[in-house]
PDB file of C-alpha atoms and ligand atoms in Angstrom:
ATOM      1  CA  UNK A  65      -3.736 -18.616 -21.547  1.00  0.00           C
ATOM      2  CA  UNK A  66      -5.256 -15.855 -23.976  1.00  0.00           C
ATOM      3  CA  UNK A  67      -3.610 -12.462 -22.787  1.00  0.00           C
ATOM      4  CA  UNK A  68      -6.177 -10.576 -24.314  1.00  0.00           C
ATOM      5  CA  UNK A  69      -3.979  -8.111 -26.244  1.00  0.00           C
ATOM      6  CA  UNK A  70      -4.497  -9.497 -30.049  1.00  0.00           C
ATOM      7  CA  UNK A  71      -4.479  -6.516 -32.005  1.00  0.00           C
ATOM      8  CA  UNK A  72      -2.805  -4.206 -29.756  1.00  0.00           C
ATOM      9  CA  UNK A  73       0.282  -2.234 -30.757  1.00  0.00           C
ATOM     10  CA  UNK A  74       3.682  -2.006 -28.884  1.00  0.00           C
ATOM     11  CA  UNK A  75       6.812   0.166 -29.123  1.00  0.00           C
ATOM     12  CA  UNK A  76       9.946  -2.419 -27.953  1.00  0.00           C
ATOM     13  CA  UNK A  77      13.040  -0.691 -27.550  1.00  0.00           C
ATOM     14  CA  UNK A  78      16.451  -2.050 -28.180  1.00  0.00           C
ATOM     15  CA  UNK A  79      15.016  -5.247 -29.399  1.00  0.00           C
ATOM     16  CA  UNK A  80      17.239  -6.760 -31.982  1.00  0.00           C
ATOM     17  CA  UNK A  81      19.089  -8.896 -29.608  1.00  0.00           C
ATOM     18  CA  UNK A  82      18.751 -10.218 -25.801  1.00  0.00           C
ATOM     19  CA  UNK A  83      15.800  -9.495 -23.567  1.00  0.00           C
ATOM     20  CA  UNK A  84      14.389  -6.718 -25.959  1.00  0.00           C
ATOM     21  CA  UNK A  85      14.266  -9.254 -28.888  1.00  0.00           C
ATOM     22  CA  UNK A  86      12.631 -11.793 -26.357  1.00  0.00           C
ATOM     23  CA  UNK A  87       9.962  -9.197 -24.986  1.00  0.00           C
ATOM     24  CA  UNK A  88       9.270  -8.575 -28.708  1.00  0.00           C
ATOM     25  CA  UNK A  89       8.891 -12.115 -29.862  1.00  0.00           C
ATOM     26  CA  UNK A  90       6.681 -12.894 -26.986  1.00  0.00           C
ATOM     27  CA  UNK A  91       4.531  -9.919 -27.341  1.00  0.00           C
ATOM     28  CA  UNK A  92       4.097 -10.605 -31.121  1.00  0.00           C
ATOM     29  CA  UNK A  93       3.441 -14.643 -30.323  1.00  0.00           C
ATOM     30  CA  UNK A  94       0.510 -13.158 -28.309  1.00  0.00           C
ATOM     31  CA  UNK A  95      -0.986 -11.204 -31.149  1.00  0.00           C
ATOM     32  CA  UNK A  96       0.690  -7.823 -30.771  1.00  0.00           C
ATOM     33  CA  UNK A  97       1.661  -5.752 -33.694  1.00  0.00           C
ATOM     34  CA  UNK A  98       5.280  -4.142 -33.165  1.00  0.00           C
ATOM     35  CA  UNK A  99       7.445  -1.062 -33.670  1.00  0.00           C
ATOM     36  CA  UNK A 100      10.960  -2.148 -32.941  1.00  0.00           C
ATOM     37  CA  UNK A 101      14.103  -0.438 -32.425  1.00  0.00           C
ATOM     38  CA  UNK A 102      18.137  -1.054 -32.253  1.00  0.00           C
ATOM     39  CA  UNK A 103      20.821   0.919 -33.795  1.00  0.00           C
ATOM     40  CA  UNK A 104      22.068  -1.665 -35.839  1.00  0.00           C
ATOM     41  CA  UNK A 105      19.974  -2.114 -39.107  1.00  0.00           C
ATOM     42  CA  UNK A 106      21.040  -5.695 -40.213  1.00  0.00           C
ATOM     43  CA  UNK A 107      20.416  -7.335 -36.757  1.00  0.00           C
ATOM     44  CA  UNK A 108      17.323  -5.524 -36.192  1.00  0.00           C
ATOM     45  CA  UNK A 109      15.751  -6.487 -39.763  1.00  0.00           C
ATOM     46  CA  UNK A 110      16.912 -10.137 -39.221  1.00  0.00           C
ATOM     47  CA  UNK A 111      14.882 -10.159 -35.868  1.00  0.00           C
ATOM     48  CA  UNK A 112      12.126  -8.313 -37.464  1.00  0.00           C
ATOM     49  CA  UNK A 113      11.880 -11.016 -40.438  1.00  0.00           C
ATOM     50  CA  UNK A 114      12.014 -13.811 -37.911  1.00  0.00           C
ATOM     51  CA  UNK A 115       9.324 -12.435 -35.619  1.00  0.00           C
ATOM     52  CA  UNK A 116       7.006 -11.800 -38.972  1.00  0.00           C
ATOM     53  CA  UNK A 117       7.654 -15.325 -40.226  1.00  0.00           C
ATOM     54  CA  UNK A 118       7.011 -17.145 -36.927  1.00  0.00           C
ATOM     55  CA  UNK A 119       3.980 -14.915 -35.586  1.00  0.00           C
ATOM     56  CA  UNK A 120       2.499 -13.302 -38.713  1.00  0.00           C
ATOM     57  CA  UNK A 121       2.159  -9.823 -37.093  1.00  0.00           C
ATOM     58  CA  UNK A 122       3.236  -6.614 -38.459  1.00  0.00           C
ATOM     59  CA  UNK A 123       6.452  -5.553 -37.305  1.00  0.00           C
ATOM     60  CA  UNK A 124       7.737  -2.068 -37.961  1.00  0.00           C
ATOM     61  CA  UNK A 125      11.497  -1.309 -37.762  1.00  0.00           C
ATOM     62  CA  UNK A 126      13.198   1.959 -36.522  1.00  0.00           C
ATOM     63  CA  UNK A 127      17.249   1.775 -36.843  1.00  0.00           C
ATOM     64  CA  UNK A 128      18.186   4.624 -34.376  1.00  0.00           C
ATOM     65  CA  UNK A 129      20.010   5.418 -31.084  1.00  0.00           C
ATOM     66  CA  UNK A 130      16.806   5.380 -28.765  1.00  0.00           C
ATOM     67  CA  UNK A 131      18.685   7.368 -26.109  1.00  0.00           C
ATOM     68  CA  UNK A 132      18.667  10.614 -28.296  1.00  0.00           C
ATOM     69  CA  UNK A 133      15.738  12.931 -28.578  1.00  0.00           C
ATOM     70  CA  UNK A 134      16.014  12.356 -32.652  1.00  0.00           C
ATOM     71  CA  UNK A 135      15.880   8.484 -32.045  1.00  0.00           C
ATOM     72  CA  UNK A 136      12.936   8.517 -29.899  1.00  0.00           C
ATOM     73  CA  UNK A 137      11.011  11.239 -32.084  1.00  0.00           C
ATOM     74  CA  UNK A 138      11.474   8.520 -35.026  1.00  0.00           C
ATOM     75  CA  UNK A 139      10.364   5.722 -33.034  1.00  0.00           C
ATOM     76  CA  UNK A 140       7.102   7.741 -31.543  1.00  0.00           C
ATOM     77  CA  UNK A 141       6.413   8.987 -35.204  1.00  0.00           C
ATOM     78  CA  UNK A 142       6.526   5.501 -36.767  1.00  0.00           C
ATOM     79  CA  UNK A 143       4.424   3.873 -33.819  1.00  0.00           C
ATOM     80  CA  UNK A 144       1.585   6.606 -33.637  1.00  0.00           C
ATOM     81  CA  UNK A 145      -0.937   5.412 -30.873  1.00  0.00           C
ATOM     82  CA  UNK A 146       0.466   2.599 -28.802  1.00  0.00           C
ATOM     83  CA  UNK A 147      -1.097   0.293 -26.231  1.00  0.00           C
ATOM     84  CA  UNK A 148       2.145  -1.158 -24.825  1.00  0.00           C
ATOM     85  CA  UNK A 149       5.766   0.279 -24.354  1.00  0.00           C
ATOM     86  CA  UNK A 150       8.627  -1.807 -23.257  1.00  0.00           C
ATOM     87  CA  UNK A 151      11.653   0.442 -22.579  1.00  0.00           C
ATOM     88  CA  UNK A 152      14.897  -0.989 -22.826  1.00  0.00           C
ATOM     89  CA  UNK A 153      18.456   0.241 -23.977  1.00  0.00           C
ATOM     90  CA  UNK A 154      22.279  -1.220 -23.637  1.00  0.00           C
ATOM     91  CA  UNK A 155      23.329  -0.872 -19.930  1.00  0.00           C
ATOM     92  CA  UNK A 156      26.246   1.402 -19.056  1.00  0.00           C
ATOM     93  CA  UNK A 157      29.733  -0.281 -19.058  1.00  0.00           C
ATOM     94  CA  UNK A 158      31.428  -1.788 -15.863  1.00  0.00           C
ATOM     95  CA  UNK A 159      34.361  -0.229 -14.476  1.00  0.00           C
ATOM     96  CA  UNK A 160      35.695   1.620 -11.212  1.00  0.00           C
ATOM     97  CA  UNK A 161      33.655   4.701 -10.076  1.00  0.00           C
ATOM     98  CA  UNK A 162      36.865   6.552  -9.815  1.00  0.00           C
ATOM     99  CA  UNK A 163      37.189   6.572 -13.724  1.00  0.00           C
ATOM    100  CA  UNK A 164      33.599   7.997 -14.019  1.00  0.00           C
ATOM    101  CA  UNK A 165      33.157  11.759 -14.493  1.00  0.00           C
ATOM    102  CA  UNK A 166      30.224  14.036 -15.216  1.00  0.00           C
ATOM    103  CA  UNK A 167      30.398  12.921 -18.890  1.00  0.00           C
ATOM    104  CA  UNK A 168      30.062   9.101 -18.209  1.00  0.00           C
ATOM    105  CA  UNK A 169      27.152   9.934 -15.478  1.00  0.00           C
ATOM    106  CA  UNK A 170      25.132  12.039 -17.738  1.00  0.00           C
ATOM    107  CA  UNK A 171      25.291   9.057 -20.775  1.00  0.00           C
ATOM    108  CA  UNK A 172      24.213   6.537 -18.017  1.00  0.00           C
ATOM    109  CA  UNK A 173      21.321   8.698 -16.616  1.00  0.00           C
ATOM    110  CA  UNK A 174      20.199   9.531 -20.264  1.00  0.00           C
ATOM    111  CA  UNK A 175      20.160   6.186 -21.396  1.00  0.00           C
ATOM    112  CA  UNK A 176      18.737   4.054 -18.372  1.00  0.00           C
ATOM    113  CA  UNK A 177      16.570   6.959 -16.741  1.00  0.00           C
ATOM    114  CA  UNK A 178      15.604  10.065 -18.711  1.00  0.00           C
ATOM    115  CA  UNK A 179      15.164   8.030 -22.040  1.00  0.00           C
ATOM    116  CA  UNK A 180      12.465   5.672 -20.531  1.00  0.00           C
ATOM    117  CA  UNK A 181      10.799   8.676 -18.484  1.00  0.00           C
ATOM    118  CA  UNK A 182      10.831  10.440 -21.792  1.00  0.00           C
ATOM    119  CA  UNK A 183       8.973   7.717 -23.592  1.00  0.00           C
ATOM    120  CA  UNK A 184       6.555   7.211 -20.860  1.00  0.00           C
ATOM    121  CA  UNK A 185       5.926  11.073 -20.638  1.00  0.00           C
ATOM    122  CA  UNK A 186       5.012  10.762 -24.670  1.00  0.00           C
ATOM    123  CA  UNK A 187       2.671   7.803 -24.543  1.00  0.00           C
ATOM    124  CA  UNK A 188       1.009   7.654 -21.250  1.00  0.00           C
ATOM    125  CA  UNK A 189      -1.765  10.121 -21.632  1.00  0.00           C
ATOM    126  CA  UNK A 190      -3.163   8.833 -24.963  1.00  0.00           C
ATOM    127  CA  UNK A 191      -3.150   5.163 -23.247  1.00  0.00           C
ATOM    128  CA  UNK A 192      -4.981   6.694 -20.405  1.00  0.00           C
ATOM    129  CA  UNK A 193      -7.495   8.254 -22.774  1.00  0.00           C
ATOM    130  CA  UNK A 194      -8.023   5.009 -24.458  1.00  0.00           C
ATOM    131  CA  UNK A 195      -8.617   3.333 -20.951  1.00  0.00           C
ATOM    132  CA  UNK A 196      -5.938   0.764 -21.607  1.00  0.00           C
ATOM    133  CA  UNK A 197      -1.888   0.900 -21.378  1.00  0.00           C
ATOM    134  CA  UNK A 198       0.907  -1.313 -20.352  1.00  0.00           C
ATOM    135  CA  UNK A 199       4.388   0.045 -19.903  1.00  0.00           C
ATOM    136  CA  UNK A 200       7.426  -2.472 -18.821  1.00  0.00           C
ATOM    137  CA  UNK A 201      10.685  -1.123 -18.162  1.00  0.00           C
ATOM    138  CA  UNK A 202      13.576  -3.483 -18.228  1.00  0.00           C
ATOM    139  CA  UNK A 203      15.871  -2.322 -15.295  1.00  0.00           C
ATOM    140  CA  UNK A 204      18.202  -4.755 -13.409  1.00  0.00           C
ATOM    141  CA  UNK A 205      18.589  -6.769 -10.329  1.00  0.00           C
ATOM    142  CA  UNK A 206      21.265  -4.211  -9.307  1.00  0.00           C
ATOM    143  CA  UNK A 207      18.213  -2.133  -8.401  1.00  0.00           C
ATOM    144  CA  UNK A 208      17.693  -4.341  -5.503  1.00  0.00           C
ATOM    145  CA  UNK A 209      21.129  -6.009  -4.777  1.00  0.00           C
ATOM    146  CA  UNK A 210      23.901  -3.082  -6.303  1.00  0.00           C
ATOM    147  CA  UNK A 211      26.915  -4.499  -8.123  1.00  0.00           C
ATOM    148  CA  UNK A 212      29.975  -2.222  -7.342  1.00  0.00           C
ATOM    149  CA  UNK A 213      31.526  -2.553 -10.813  1.00  0.00           C
ATOM    150  CA  UNK A 214      27.961  -1.698 -12.471  1.00  0.00           C
ATOM    151  CA  UNK A 215      27.900   1.613 -10.345  1.00  0.00           C
ATOM    152  CA  UNK A 216      26.567   3.779 -13.251  1.00  0.00           C
ATOM    153  CA  UNK A 217      23.742   1.154 -13.833  1.00  0.00           C
ATOM    154  CA  UNK A 218      22.832   0.845  -9.928  1.00  0.00           C
ATOM    155  CA  UNK A 219      22.436   4.773 -10.021  1.00  0.00           C
ATOM    156  CA  UNK A 220      20.685   5.462 -12.953  1.00  0.00           C
ATOM    157  CA  UNK A 221      18.147   2.721 -13.085  1.00  0.00           C
ATOM    158  CA  UNK A 222      17.276   3.461  -9.265  1.00  0.00           C
ATOM    159  CA  UNK A 223      16.345   6.837 -10.286  1.00  0.00           C
ATOM    160  CA  UNK A 224      14.119   5.508 -12.953  1.00  0.00           C
ATOM    161  CA  UNK A 225      12.440   3.170 -10.020  1.00  0.00           C
ATOM    162  CA  UNK A 226      11.703   5.856  -7.944  1.00  0.00           C
ATOM    163  CA  UNK A 227      10.181   7.923 -11.002  1.00  0.00           C
ATOM    164  CA  UNK A 228       8.178   4.845 -11.625  1.00  0.00           C
ATOM    165  CA  UNK A 229       6.853   4.181  -7.903  1.00  0.00           C
ATOM    166  CA  UNK A 230       5.273   7.525  -7.988  1.00  0.00           C
ATOM    167  CA  UNK A 231       4.199   7.681 -11.456  1.00  0.00           C
ATOM    168  CA  UNK A 232       2.412   4.256 -11.540  1.00  0.00           C
ATOM    169  CA  UNK A 233       0.290   5.288  -8.647  1.00  0.00           C
ATOM    170  CA  UNK A 234      -0.764   8.613 -10.411  1.00  0.00           C
ATOM    171  CA  UNK A 235      -1.777   7.016 -13.424  1.00  0.00           C
ATOM    172  CA  UNK A 236      -3.446   3.926 -12.152  1.00  0.00           C
ATOM    173  CA  UNK A 237      -6.920   5.203 -12.264  1.00  0.00           C
ATOM    174  CA  UNK A 238      -6.469   5.539 -16.162  1.00  0.00           C
ATOM    175  CA  UNK A 239      -5.971   1.767 -16.762  1.00  0.00           C
ATOM    176  CA  UNK A 240      -2.389   1.979 -17.289  1.00  0.00           C
ATOM    177  CA  UNK A 241       0.130   0.171 -15.342  1.00  0.00           C
ATOM    178  CA  UNK A 242       3.627   0.638 -15.232  1.00  0.00           C
ATOM    179  CA  UNK A 243       6.093  -2.167 -13.820  1.00  0.00           C
ATOM    180  CA  UNK A 244       9.665  -2.748 -13.941  1.00  0.00           C
ATOM    181  CA  UNK A 245      11.266  -6.360 -14.485  1.00  0.00           C
ATOM    182  CA  UNK A 246      14.636  -6.840 -12.815  1.00  0.00           C
ATOM    183  CA  UNK A 247      16.613  -9.604 -14.414  1.00  0.00           C
ATOM    184  CA  UNK A 248      19.450 -11.141 -12.632  1.00  0.00           C
ATOM    185  CA  UNK A 249      21.977 -13.002 -15.174  1.00  0.00           C
ATOM    186  CA  UNK A 250      20.200 -14.108 -18.439  1.00  0.00           C
ATOM    187  CA  UNK A 251      22.388 -15.657 -21.046  1.00  0.00           C
ATOM    188  CA  UNK A 252      22.623 -12.644 -23.656  1.00  0.00           C
ATOM    189  CA  UNK A 253      25.382 -10.774 -25.465  1.00  0.00           C
ATOM    190  CA  UNK A 254      25.535  -8.407 -22.588  1.00  0.00           C
ATOM    191  CA  UNK A 255      26.055 -11.028 -19.935  1.00  0.00           C
ATOM    192  CA  UNK A 256      28.927 -12.388 -22.130  1.00  0.00           C
ATOM    193  CA  UNK A 257      30.629  -8.878 -22.362  1.00  0.00           C
ATOM    194  CA  UNK A 258      30.669  -8.761 -18.657  1.00  0.00           C
ATOM    195  CA  UNK A 259      32.455 -11.946 -18.179  1.00  0.00           C
ATOM    196  CA  UNK A 260      34.952 -10.803 -20.925  1.00  0.00           C
ATOM    197  CA  UNK A 261      35.643  -7.628 -18.910  1.00  0.00           C
ATOM    198  CA  UNK A 262      36.019  -9.413 -15.511  1.00  0.00           C
ATOM    199  CA  UNK A 263      38.355 -11.795 -17.466  1.00  0.00           C
ATOM    200  CA  UNK A 264      40.692  -9.104 -18.712  1.00  0.00           C
ATOM    201  CA  UNK A 265      40.748  -7.645 -15.164  1.00  0.00           C
ATOM    202  CA  UNK A 266      41.600 -10.738 -13.289  1.00  0.00           C
ATOM    203  CA  UNK A 267      43.481 -12.735 -15.956  1.00  0.00           C
ATOM    204  CA  UNK A 268      40.971 -15.524 -15.766  1.00  0.00           C
ATOM    205  CA  UNK A 269      39.360 -17.619 -18.457  1.00  0.00           C
ATOM    206  CA  UNK A 270      35.916 -16.210 -19.206  1.00  0.00           C
ATOM    207  CA  UNK A 271      34.168 -19.659 -19.663  1.00  0.00           C
ATOM    208  CA  UNK A 272      35.266 -20.644 -16.156  1.00  0.00           C
ATOM    209  CA  UNK A 273      34.035 -17.082 -14.854  1.00  0.00           C
ATOM    210  CA  UNK A 274      30.858 -18.044 -16.328  1.00  0.00           C
ATOM    211  CA  UNK A 275      30.721 -21.431 -15.219  1.00  0.00           C
ATOM    212  CA  UNK A 276      31.214 -20.295 -11.502  1.00  0.00           C
ATOM    213  CA  UNK A 277      28.906 -17.527 -12.022  1.00  0.00           C
ATOM    214  CA  UNK A 278      25.997 -19.909 -13.078  1.00  0.00           C
ATOM    215  CA  UNK A 279      26.958 -22.655 -10.215  1.00  0.00           C
ATOM    216  CA  UNK A 280      26.484 -19.450  -7.571  1.00  0.00           C
ATOM    217  CA  UNK A 281      22.813 -19.302  -8.782  1.00  0.00           C
ATOM    218  CA  UNK A 282      20.358 -21.447  -6.828  1.00  0.00           C
ATOM    219  CA  UNK A 283      18.904 -22.549 -10.149  1.00  0.00           C
ATOM    220  CA  UNK A 284      22.346 -23.370 -11.318  1.00  0.00           C
ATOM    221  CA  UNK A 285      22.204 -21.910 -14.594  1.00  0.00           C
ATOM    222  CA  UNK A 286      21.481 -18.389 -16.475  1.00  0.00           C
ATOM    223  CA  UNK A 287      18.091 -17.201 -17.503  1.00  0.00           C
ATOM    224  CA  UNK A 288      16.870 -17.892 -20.878  1.00  0.00           C
ATOM    225  CA  UNK A 289      15.561 -14.627 -22.483  1.00  0.00           C
ATOM    226  CA  UNK A 290      12.421 -16.678 -23.828  1.00  0.00           C
ATOM    227  CA  UNK A 291      11.459 -16.715 -19.811  1.00  0.00           C
ATOM    228  CA  UNK A 292      12.090 -13.097 -19.637  1.00  0.00           C
ATOM    229  CA  UNK A 293      10.095 -12.108 -22.791  1.00  0.00           C
ATOM    230  CA  UNK A 294       6.891 -14.436 -21.248  1.00  0.00           C
ATOM    231  CA  UNK A 295       6.761 -12.491 -18.026  1.00  0.00           C
ATOM    232  CA  UNK A 296       7.020  -9.384 -20.010  1.00  0.00           C
ATOM    233  CA  UNK A 297       3.952 -10.350 -22.253  1.00  0.00           C
ATOM    234  CA  UNK A 298       2.225 -11.517 -19.060  1.00  0.00           C
ATOM    235  CA  UNK A 299       2.526  -7.969 -17.535  1.00  0.00           C
ATOM    236  CA  UNK A 300       0.974  -6.578 -20.749  1.00  0.00           C
ATOM    237  CA  UNK A 301      -1.969  -8.761 -20.552  1.00  0.00           C
ATOM    238  CA  UNK A 302      -5.480  -7.969 -19.588  1.00  0.00           C
ATOM    239  CA  UNK A 303      -5.073 -10.411 -16.582  1.00  0.00           C
ATOM    240  CA  UNK A 304      -2.320  -8.151 -15.266  1.00  0.00           C
ATOM    241  CA  UNK A 305      -4.299  -5.019 -14.943  1.00  0.00           C
ATOM    242  CA  UNK A 306      -4.155  -4.970 -11.111  1.00  0.00           C
ATOM    243  CA  UNK A 307      -0.326  -5.326 -11.054  1.00  0.00           C
ATOM    244  CA  UNK A 308       1.211  -1.654 -11.058  1.00  0.00           C
ATOM    245  CA  UNK A 309       4.127   0.125  -9.504  1.00  0.00           C
ATOM    246  CA  UNK A 310       5.992  -3.445  -9.087  1.00  0.00           C
ATOM    247  CA  UNK A 311       9.562  -4.338  -9.271  1.00  0.00           C
ATOM    248  CA  UNK A 312       9.679  -8.129 -10.368  1.00  0.00           C
ATOM    249  CA  UNK A 313      12.798  -9.781  -9.867  1.00  0.00           C
ATOM    250  CA  UNK A 314      13.630 -12.726 -12.389  1.00  0.00           C
ATOM    251  CA  UNK A 315      16.845 -14.159 -11.056  1.00  0.00           C
ATOM    252  CA  UNK A 316      16.746 -17.907 -10.491  1.00  0.00           C
ATOM    253  CA  UNK A 317      16.682 -17.326  -6.841  1.00  0.00           C
ATOM    254  CA  UNK A 318      19.734 -15.265  -6.623  1.00  0.00           C
ATOM    255  CA  UNK A 319      18.496 -12.487  -4.475  1.00  0.00           C
ATOM    256  CA  UNK A 320      18.693 -14.092  -0.828  1.00  0.00           C
ATOM    257  CA  UNK A 321      16.005 -12.061   0.924  1.00  0.00           C
ATOM    258  CA  UNK A 322      12.585 -13.449   2.262  1.00  0.00           C
ATOM    259  CA  UNK A 323      10.852 -10.854  -0.074  1.00  0.00           C
TER     260      UNK A 323
HETATM  261  P1  NAP N 566      22.239  -7.391 -25.337  1.00  0.00           P
HETATM  262  O1  NAP N 566      22.137  -8.806 -25.678  1.00  0.00           O
HETATM  263  O2  NAP N 566      23.260  -6.645 -25.316  1.00  0.00           O
HETATM  264  O3  NAP N 566      21.186  -6.681 -26.246  1.00  0.00           O
HETATM  265  C1  NAP N 566      20.880  -5.118 -26.350  1.00  0.00           C
HETATM  266  C2  NAP N 566      20.188  -4.820 -27.489  1.00  0.00           C
HETATM  267  O4  NAP N 566      19.985  -3.103 -27.187  1.00  0.00           O
HETATM  268  C3  NAP N 566      20.448  -4.970 -28.909  1.00  0.00           C
HETATM  269  O5  NAP N 566      19.385  -5.094 -29.375  1.00  0.00           O
HETATM  270  C4  NAP N 566      21.075  -3.603 -29.082  1.00  0.00           C
HETATM  271  O6  NAP N 566      21.339  -3.302 -30.562  1.00  0.00           O
HETATM  272  C5  NAP N 566      19.960  -2.645 -28.354  1.00  0.00           C
HETATM  273  N1  NAP N 566      20.472  -1.441 -27.860  1.00  0.00           N
HETATM  274  C6  NAP N 566      21.622  -1.038 -27.099  1.00  0.00           C
HETATM  275  N2  NAP N 566      21.856   0.379 -27.107  1.00  0.00           N
HETATM  276  C7  NAP N 566      20.931   0.782 -27.659  1.00  0.00           C
HETATM  277  C8  NAP N 566      20.479   2.215 -28.257  1.00  0.00           C
HETATM  278  N3  NAP N 566      21.333   3.117 -27.541  1.00  0.00           N
HETATM  279  N4  NAP N 566      19.505   2.476 -28.685  1.00  0.00           N
HETATM  280  C9  NAP N 566      18.944   1.456 -29.477  1.00  0.00           C
HETATM  281  N5  NAP N 566      18.910   0.005 -29.111  1.00  0.00           N
HETATM  282  C10 NAP N 566      19.943  -0.183 -28.348  1.00  0.00           C
HETATM  283  O7  NAP N 566      21.810  -6.822 -23.925  1.00  0.00           O
HETATM  284  P2  NAP N 566      20.477  -7.678 -22.701  1.00  0.00           P
HETATM  285  O8  NAP N 566      21.500  -8.727 -22.015  1.00  0.00           O
HETATM  286  O9  NAP N 566      19.503  -8.177 -23.516  1.00  0.00           O
HETATM  287  O10 NAP N 566      20.494  -6.525 -21.894  1.00  0.00           O
HETATM  288  C11 NAP N 566      19.362  -5.508 -22.070  1.00  0.00           C
HETATM  289  C12 NAP N 566      19.264  -4.581 -20.882  1.00  0.00           C
HETATM  290  O11 NAP N 566      19.156  -5.373 -19.659  1.00  0.00           O
HETATM  291  C13 NAP N 566      20.433  -3.808 -20.494  1.00  0.00           C
HETATM  292  O12 NAP N 566      20.304  -2.435 -20.010  1.00  0.00           O
HETATM  293  C14 NAP N 566      21.254  -4.601 -19.601  1.00  0.00           C
HETATM  294  O13 NAP N 566      22.167  -3.702 -18.810  1.00  0.00           O
HETATM  295  C15 NAP N 566      20.196  -5.295 -18.828  1.00  0.00           C
HETATM  296  N6  NAP N 566      20.476  -6.388 -18.090  1.00  0.00           N
HETATM  297  C16 NAP N 566      20.966  -7.560 -18.485  1.00  0.00           C
HETATM  298  C17 NAP N 566      20.953  -8.563 -17.945  1.00  0.00           C
HETATM  299  C18 NAP N 566      21.566 -10.095 -18.384  1.00  0.00           C
HETATM  300  O14 NAP N 566      22.095 -10.867 -17.583  1.00  0.00           O
HETATM  301  N7  NAP N 566      21.426 -10.050 -19.580  1.00  0.00           N
HETATM  302  C19 NAP N 566      21.162  -8.543 -16.174  1.00  0.00           C
HETATM  303  C20 NAP N 566      20.661  -7.281 -15.517  1.00  0.00           C
HETATM  304  C21 NAP N 566      20.524  -6.242 -16.504  1.00  0.00           C
HETATM  305  P3  NAP N 566      22.324  -2.220 -31.081  1.00  0.00           P
HETATM  306  O15 NAP N 566      23.555  -2.437 -30.503  1.00  0.00           O
HETATM  307  O16 NAP N 566      22.373  -2.532 -32.485  1.00  0.00           O
HETATM  308  O17 NAP N 566      21.560  -0.934 -30.860  1.00  0.00           O
END
């Protein structure tokens, strides 16, 4: 399917690895030029080189922390006018809510709520003036089915979800869509880190924890980041212009509800 976005330009945040990387790759494969970001320059440059080689698209890299105002400015300045924004950042650490004070909460809310809101604020009106825009936020299945040890994530991302619900409808007349993709368990560094955390907490083998976790998913496996990237690219397509304000769960059937 031709997604109708050849020649468009996207910012993809936190994109050197994992789900962000997969979104960048799928967008470039569909003809989109990229401004990609991550903190670590080496992995970012390696991923950008691979995307350029595989797709032939223009890829600009900005190594910075997207959760800071300076980082966001650097990315926005490098990008100029954009048609697509994929919001992503590292997730907050797991833990016990009794250990989290104001500083931990401010960090989580800044990374997973305020940062995407600030980036949306910076680009959404320009997109609307040009009558085309696609904004995709990577959130988490924890927005729909909270995970106790990821309380910082549950809280911060649900705040973003509430903001998007209202704002997506407010900007819909301008041709801009805003949607959230809610990953279940995808095979990335982040997921492996969560298994290590649980292994330390319980004294169990992380490989055993991973095996049991995969077995508990109706699909009996973790998601492949490529599957995630392709969904993101579709949401950025011309064909997806009537999908907005939605929370799309991609979890191998894990969420047990009827809808
Ligand atoms: P990942 O494999 O650890 O990759 C994270 C990427 O984000 C890396 O490229 C990392 O590069 C970059 N990054 C992290 N913090 C950043 C920052 N402050 N500024 C700029 N770049 C940053 O993680 P992932 O699994 O793809 O997860 C992506 C998001 O989805 C996270 O918020 C995660 O919590 C959420 N999620 C993931 C899963 C899953 O199963 N994988 C499930 C639910 C939700 P640098 O470290 O070099 O900056």
